[in-house]
Coordinates of C-alpha atoms in Angstrom, one line a residue:
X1 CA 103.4 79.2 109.5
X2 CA 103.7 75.8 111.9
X3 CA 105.8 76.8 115.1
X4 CA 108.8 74.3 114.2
X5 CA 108.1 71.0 116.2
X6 CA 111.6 70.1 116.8
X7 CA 111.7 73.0 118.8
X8 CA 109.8 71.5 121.8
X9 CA 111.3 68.5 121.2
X10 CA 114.6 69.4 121.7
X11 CA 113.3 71.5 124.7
X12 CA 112.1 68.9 126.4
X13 CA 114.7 66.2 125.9
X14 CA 117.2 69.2 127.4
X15 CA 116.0 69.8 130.3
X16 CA 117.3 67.3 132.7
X17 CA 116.8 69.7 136.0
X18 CA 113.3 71.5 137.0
X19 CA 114.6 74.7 135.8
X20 CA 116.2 76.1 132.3
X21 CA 119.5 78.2 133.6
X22 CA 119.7 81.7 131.0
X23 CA 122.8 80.5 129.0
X24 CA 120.6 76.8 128.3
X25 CA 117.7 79.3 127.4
X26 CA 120.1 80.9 124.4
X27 CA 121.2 77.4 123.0
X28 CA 117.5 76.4 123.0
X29 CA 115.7 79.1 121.8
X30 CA 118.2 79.3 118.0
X31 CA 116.2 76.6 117.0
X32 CA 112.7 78.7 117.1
X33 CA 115.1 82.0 115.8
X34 CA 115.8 79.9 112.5
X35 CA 111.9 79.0 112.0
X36 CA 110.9 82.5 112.7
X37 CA 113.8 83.7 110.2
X38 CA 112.8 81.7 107.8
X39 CA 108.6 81.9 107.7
X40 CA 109.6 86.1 107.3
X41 CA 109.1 87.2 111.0
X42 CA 110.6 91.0 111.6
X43 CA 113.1 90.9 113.9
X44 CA 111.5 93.1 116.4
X45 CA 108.7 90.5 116.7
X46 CA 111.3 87.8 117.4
X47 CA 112.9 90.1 120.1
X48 CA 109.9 90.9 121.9
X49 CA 108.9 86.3 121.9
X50 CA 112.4 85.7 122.8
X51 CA 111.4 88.3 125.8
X52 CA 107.9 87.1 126.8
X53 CA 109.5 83.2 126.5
X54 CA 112.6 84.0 128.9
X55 CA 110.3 85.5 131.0
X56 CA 108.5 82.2 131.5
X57 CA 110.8 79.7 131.2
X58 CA 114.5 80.6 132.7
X59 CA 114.9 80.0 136.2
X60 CA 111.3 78.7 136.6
X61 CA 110.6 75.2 138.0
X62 CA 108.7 73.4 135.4
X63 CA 107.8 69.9 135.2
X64 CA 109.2 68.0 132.1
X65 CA 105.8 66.9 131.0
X66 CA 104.7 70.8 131.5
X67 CA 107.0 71.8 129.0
X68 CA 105.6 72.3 125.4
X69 CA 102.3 73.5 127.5
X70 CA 104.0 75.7 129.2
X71 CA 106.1 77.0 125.8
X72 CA 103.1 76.8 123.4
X73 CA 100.9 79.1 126.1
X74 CA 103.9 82.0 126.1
X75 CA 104.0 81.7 122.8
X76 CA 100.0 81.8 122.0
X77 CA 99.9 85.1 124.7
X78 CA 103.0 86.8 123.1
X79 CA 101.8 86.3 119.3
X80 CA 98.8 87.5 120.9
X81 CA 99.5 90.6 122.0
X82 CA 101.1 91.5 118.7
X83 CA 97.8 92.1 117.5
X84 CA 97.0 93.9 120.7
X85 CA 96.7 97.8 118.6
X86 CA 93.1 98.5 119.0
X87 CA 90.2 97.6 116.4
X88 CA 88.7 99.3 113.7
X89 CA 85.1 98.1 113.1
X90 CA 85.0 99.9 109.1
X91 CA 81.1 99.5 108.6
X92 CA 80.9 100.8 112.2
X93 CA 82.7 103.6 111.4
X94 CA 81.1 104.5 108.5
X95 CA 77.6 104.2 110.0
X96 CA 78.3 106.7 112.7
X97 CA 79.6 109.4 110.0
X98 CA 76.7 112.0 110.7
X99 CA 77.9 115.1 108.0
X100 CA 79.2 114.3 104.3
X101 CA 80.8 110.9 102.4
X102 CA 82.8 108.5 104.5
X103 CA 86.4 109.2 102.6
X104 CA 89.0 106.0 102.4
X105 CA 92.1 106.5 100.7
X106 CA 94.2 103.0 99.7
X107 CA 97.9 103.0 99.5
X108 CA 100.5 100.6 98.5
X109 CA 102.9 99.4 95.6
X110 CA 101.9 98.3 92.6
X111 CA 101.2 94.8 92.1
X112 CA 100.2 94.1 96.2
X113 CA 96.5 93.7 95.2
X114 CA 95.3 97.3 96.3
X115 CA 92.9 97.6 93.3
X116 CA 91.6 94.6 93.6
X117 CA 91.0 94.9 97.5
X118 CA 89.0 98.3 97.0
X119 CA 86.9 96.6 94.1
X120 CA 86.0 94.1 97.3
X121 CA 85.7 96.6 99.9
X122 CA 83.1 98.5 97.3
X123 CA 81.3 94.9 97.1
X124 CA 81.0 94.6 100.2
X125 CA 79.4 97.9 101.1
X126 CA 76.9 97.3 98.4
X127 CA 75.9 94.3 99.9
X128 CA 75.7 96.1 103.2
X129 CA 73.4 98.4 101.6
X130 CA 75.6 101.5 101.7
X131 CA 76.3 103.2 98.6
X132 CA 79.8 104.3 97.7
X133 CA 81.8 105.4 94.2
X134 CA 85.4 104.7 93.3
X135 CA 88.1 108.0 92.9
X136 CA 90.5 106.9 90.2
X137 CA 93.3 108.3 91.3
X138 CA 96.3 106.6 90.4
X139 CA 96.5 108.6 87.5
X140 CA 100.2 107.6 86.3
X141 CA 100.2 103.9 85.7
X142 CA 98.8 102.4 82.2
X143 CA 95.6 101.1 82.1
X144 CA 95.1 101.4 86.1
X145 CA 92.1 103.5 85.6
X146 CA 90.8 100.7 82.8
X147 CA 91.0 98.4 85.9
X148 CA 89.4 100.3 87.8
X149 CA 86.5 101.1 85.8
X150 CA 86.3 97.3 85.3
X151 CA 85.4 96.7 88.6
X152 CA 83.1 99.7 88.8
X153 CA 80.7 98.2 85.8
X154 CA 81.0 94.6 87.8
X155 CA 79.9 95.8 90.7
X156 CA 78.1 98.7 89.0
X157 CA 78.7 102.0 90.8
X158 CA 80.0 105.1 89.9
X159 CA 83.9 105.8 88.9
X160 CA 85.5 109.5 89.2
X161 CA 87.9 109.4 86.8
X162 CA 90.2 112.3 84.8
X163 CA 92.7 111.5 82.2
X164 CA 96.2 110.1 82.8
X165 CA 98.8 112.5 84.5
X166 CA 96.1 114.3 85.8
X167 CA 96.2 115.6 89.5
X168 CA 95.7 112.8 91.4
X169 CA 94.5 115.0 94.3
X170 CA 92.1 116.8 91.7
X171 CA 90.2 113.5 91.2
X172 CA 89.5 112.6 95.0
X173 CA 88.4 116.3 95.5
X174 CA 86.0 116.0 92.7
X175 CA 84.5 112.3 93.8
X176 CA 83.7 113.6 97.3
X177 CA 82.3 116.7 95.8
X178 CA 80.3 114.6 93.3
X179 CA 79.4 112.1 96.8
X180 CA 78.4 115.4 98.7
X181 CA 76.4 116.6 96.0
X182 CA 74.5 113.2 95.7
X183 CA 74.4 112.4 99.2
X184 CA 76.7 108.8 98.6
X185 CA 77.9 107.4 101.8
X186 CA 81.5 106.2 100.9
X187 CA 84.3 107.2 98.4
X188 CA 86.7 104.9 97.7
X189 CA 90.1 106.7 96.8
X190 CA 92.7 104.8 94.5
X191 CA 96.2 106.0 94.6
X192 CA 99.2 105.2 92.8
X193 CA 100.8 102.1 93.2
X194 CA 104.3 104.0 94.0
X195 CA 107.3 102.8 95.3
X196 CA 107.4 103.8 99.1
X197 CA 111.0 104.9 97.7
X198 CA 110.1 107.5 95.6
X199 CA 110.0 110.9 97.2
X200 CA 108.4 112.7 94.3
X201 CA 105.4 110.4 94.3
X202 CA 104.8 110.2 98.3
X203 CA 104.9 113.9 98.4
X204 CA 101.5 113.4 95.6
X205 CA 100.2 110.8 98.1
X206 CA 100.2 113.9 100.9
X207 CA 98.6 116.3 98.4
X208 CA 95.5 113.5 98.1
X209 CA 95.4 113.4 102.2
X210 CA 95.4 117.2 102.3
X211 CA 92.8 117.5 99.7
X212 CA 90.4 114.9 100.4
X213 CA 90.9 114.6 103.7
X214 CA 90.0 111.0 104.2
X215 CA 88.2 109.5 107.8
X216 CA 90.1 106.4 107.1
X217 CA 94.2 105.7 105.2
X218 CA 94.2 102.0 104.5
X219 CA 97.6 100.4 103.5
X220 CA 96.9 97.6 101.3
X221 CA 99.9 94.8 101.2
X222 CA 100.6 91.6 100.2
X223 CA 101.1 89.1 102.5
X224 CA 103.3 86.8 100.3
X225 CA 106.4 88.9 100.7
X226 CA 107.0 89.3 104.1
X227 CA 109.3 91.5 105.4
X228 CA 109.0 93.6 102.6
X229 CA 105.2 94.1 103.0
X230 CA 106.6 95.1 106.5
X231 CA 108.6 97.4 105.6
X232 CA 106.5 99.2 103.0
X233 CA 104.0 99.7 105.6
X234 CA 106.6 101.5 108.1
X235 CA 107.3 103.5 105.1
X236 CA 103.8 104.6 104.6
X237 CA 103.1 105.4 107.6
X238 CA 105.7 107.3 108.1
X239 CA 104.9 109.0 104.9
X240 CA 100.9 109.5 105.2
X241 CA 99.9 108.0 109.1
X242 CA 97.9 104.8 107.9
X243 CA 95.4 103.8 110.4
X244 CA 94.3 100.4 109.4
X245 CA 96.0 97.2 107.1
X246 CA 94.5 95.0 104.7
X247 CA 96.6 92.0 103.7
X248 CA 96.1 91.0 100.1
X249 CA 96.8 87.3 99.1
X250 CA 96.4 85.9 102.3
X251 CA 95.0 82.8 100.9
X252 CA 98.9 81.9 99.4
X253 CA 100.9 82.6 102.3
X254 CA 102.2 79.7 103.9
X255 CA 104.8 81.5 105.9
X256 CA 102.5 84.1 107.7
X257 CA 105.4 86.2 109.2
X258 CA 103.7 89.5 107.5
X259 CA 100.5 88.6 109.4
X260 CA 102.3 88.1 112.4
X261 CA 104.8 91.5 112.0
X262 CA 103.0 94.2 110.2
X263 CA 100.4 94.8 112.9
X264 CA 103.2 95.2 116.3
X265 CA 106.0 97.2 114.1
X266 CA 103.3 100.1 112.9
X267 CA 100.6 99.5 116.3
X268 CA 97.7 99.8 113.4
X269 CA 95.2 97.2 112.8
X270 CA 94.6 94.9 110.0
X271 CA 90.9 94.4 109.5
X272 CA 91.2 92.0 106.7
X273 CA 92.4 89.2 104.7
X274 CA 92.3 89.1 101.2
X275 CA 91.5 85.3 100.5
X276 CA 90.9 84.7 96.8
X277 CA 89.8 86.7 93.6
X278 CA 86.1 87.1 94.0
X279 CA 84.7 89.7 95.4
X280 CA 83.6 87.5 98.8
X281 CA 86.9 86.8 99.2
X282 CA 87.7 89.3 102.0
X283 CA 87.5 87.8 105.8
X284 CA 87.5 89.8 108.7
X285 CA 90.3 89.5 110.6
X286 CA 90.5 87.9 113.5
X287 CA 93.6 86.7 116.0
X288 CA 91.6 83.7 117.8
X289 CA 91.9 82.2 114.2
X290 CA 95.3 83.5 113.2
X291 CA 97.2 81.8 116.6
X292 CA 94.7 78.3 115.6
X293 CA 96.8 78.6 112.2
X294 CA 100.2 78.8 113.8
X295 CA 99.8 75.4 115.3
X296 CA 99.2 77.1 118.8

C-alpha cells in the first residue's frame, strides 16, 4: 500500500498561505480518506491519522517546500504507533518456560492459512533446536487432520490425533499429557477453522482454552482480505483473548490495510508474516520495514 501521491501534491499546490485553516484541512485530507478506503484501512485507523495529521498541520505555519516532509513524518509517527501494543519475542517465551510443554493454541477461519502457518512455526522450532508435536484438533473439517499429518511427516515430528468429531478439547489434553510425559518443549494446538459467527463452535474453541490451558492464543489471518481479517480477529478475541497475530499470505497483499489495522483495533501484536509456501517463508515482523513499504 503506496500513500496516494496526489495527495501531497494537491496539498502543496493548496496551500497559498503559511498555515492550512481546519475547514481547508477537511477538503484536503478526502483525498488520503479515499486511498485509505480503498487499500482496506479500518476506519478507526483512519480516525486516529486524520487526528495525529490535524494535529500537525492546521493552524501551523509551515513552509511550502516543508510540506510533504512535514505530512509524510505525521504520517510515518502515526502508522507507527499503531503497532505500538507491546512485543512478543515467541522463542523467548518459550525458553523461559521453567515447568511442563510450552502450549500454543491457533485460531482462525478456514482457508486463512492457519495450518499451514503452524506446519512453519513447528519448522522453525526444529531448526531452533526445540522440540515440539502438533495437537490435531480441528476435529470437524474433512481431511484437516490428513493435512495436518502431512506436515508432521515433512517436518517429522509427532501428531496427536483422535478420529473425526472427536472432542477437540480431548485431543489438546492428551498432546500435552503425551509432551509432559516425554518431556517435549512445545505443543502446537490446531483448532477448527470455524466461522467467528458460529456460537456453537466458539463455545468448543473455549472448552480447548480451559482444557489445555495454552501460555500463548495465536490468531492466524490472512492478510489478503482486509477488513474482514480485521474483523475476525475482534471476534476472536472477544471470544477466546488472543495475545499475538500472525498474518498469513502477506507476500500477496498489495493493499496492506490488514497489516496496518489488525494490530491498533485488538492492541495485540503480530509477530509474523506469512511470505510464501515453504516452510522458511515466515518473517519476523517488524514496523521499521512495514512504514519503508508504505512509501514513508
Amino acid at each position: 500500500m503506496a500513500v496516494e501521491k496526489g495527495f501531497f501534491g494537491r496539498i502543496k499546490e493548496k496551500i497559498t498561505t503559511k498555515k492550512i485553516s481546519g475547514e481547508k484541512f477537511e477538503e484536503l485530507f478526502n483525498d488520503l480518506e479515499m486511498a485509505l478506503l480503498e487499500n482496506n484501512v479500518a476506519v478507526e485507523v483512519i480516525d486516529k491519522i486524520k487526528e495525529d495529521l490535524k494535529q500537525n498541520l492546521v493552524e501551523k505555519p509551515i513552509k511550502r517546500t516543508k510540506v510533504e516532509e512535514t505530512i509524510k513524518e505525521s504520517l510515518k509517527n502515526s502508522i507507527n504507533e499503531l503497532f505500538d501494543v507491546g512485543e512478543i519475542d515467541l522463542i523467548g517465551f518459550i525458553k523461559n518456560k521453567k515447568d511442563g510443554p510450552f502450549v500454543i493454541a491457533f485460531f482462525g477461519i478456514n482457508g486463512s492459512g492457519k495450518t499451514t502457518s503452524i506446519a512453519k512455526i513447528a519448522s522453525m522450532l526444529k531448526s531452533r533446536g526445540i522440540s515440539c508435536i502438533l495437537a490435531a484438533s480441528d476435529t470437524f473439517r474433512a481431511a484437516s487432520i490428513e493435512q495436518l499429518q502431512k506436515h508432521a511427516d515433512a517436518i517429522k515430528i509427532k501428531m496427536i490425533k483422535h478420529d473425526y468429531n472427536a472432542d477437540p478439547a480431548a485431543v489438546a489434553f492428551d498432546a500435552v499429557k503425551y509432551a509432559k510425559s516425554k518431556n517435549i518443549g512445545v505443543v502446537l494446538i490446531d483448532t477448527a477453522g470455524r466461522m467467528h459467527s458460529n456460537i456453537n463452535l466458539l463455545n468448543e474453541m473455549k472448552k480447548i482454552v480451559r482444557v489445555a490451558k495454552p501460555d500463548l492464543k495465536i490468531f492466524v489471518g490472512e492478510a489478503i482480505t482486509g477488513n474482514d481479517c480485521v474483523e475476525q480477529a475482534k471476534t476472536f478475541n472477544d471470544m477466546v483473548g488472543i495475545d499475538c497475530i500472525i498474518l498469513a499470505k502477506s507476500d500477496i497483499d498489495e493493499k496492506g490495510g490488514a497489516a496496518v489495522s489488525v494490530s491498533y483495533i485488538t492492541k495485540k501484536p503480530i509477530i509474523y508474516f506469512g511470505t510464501g509456501q515453504k516452510y522458511s517463508d515466515l518473517e519476523k515482523f517488524d514496523s521499521g520495514t512495514m512504514i519503508k513499504n508504505l512509501g514513508l
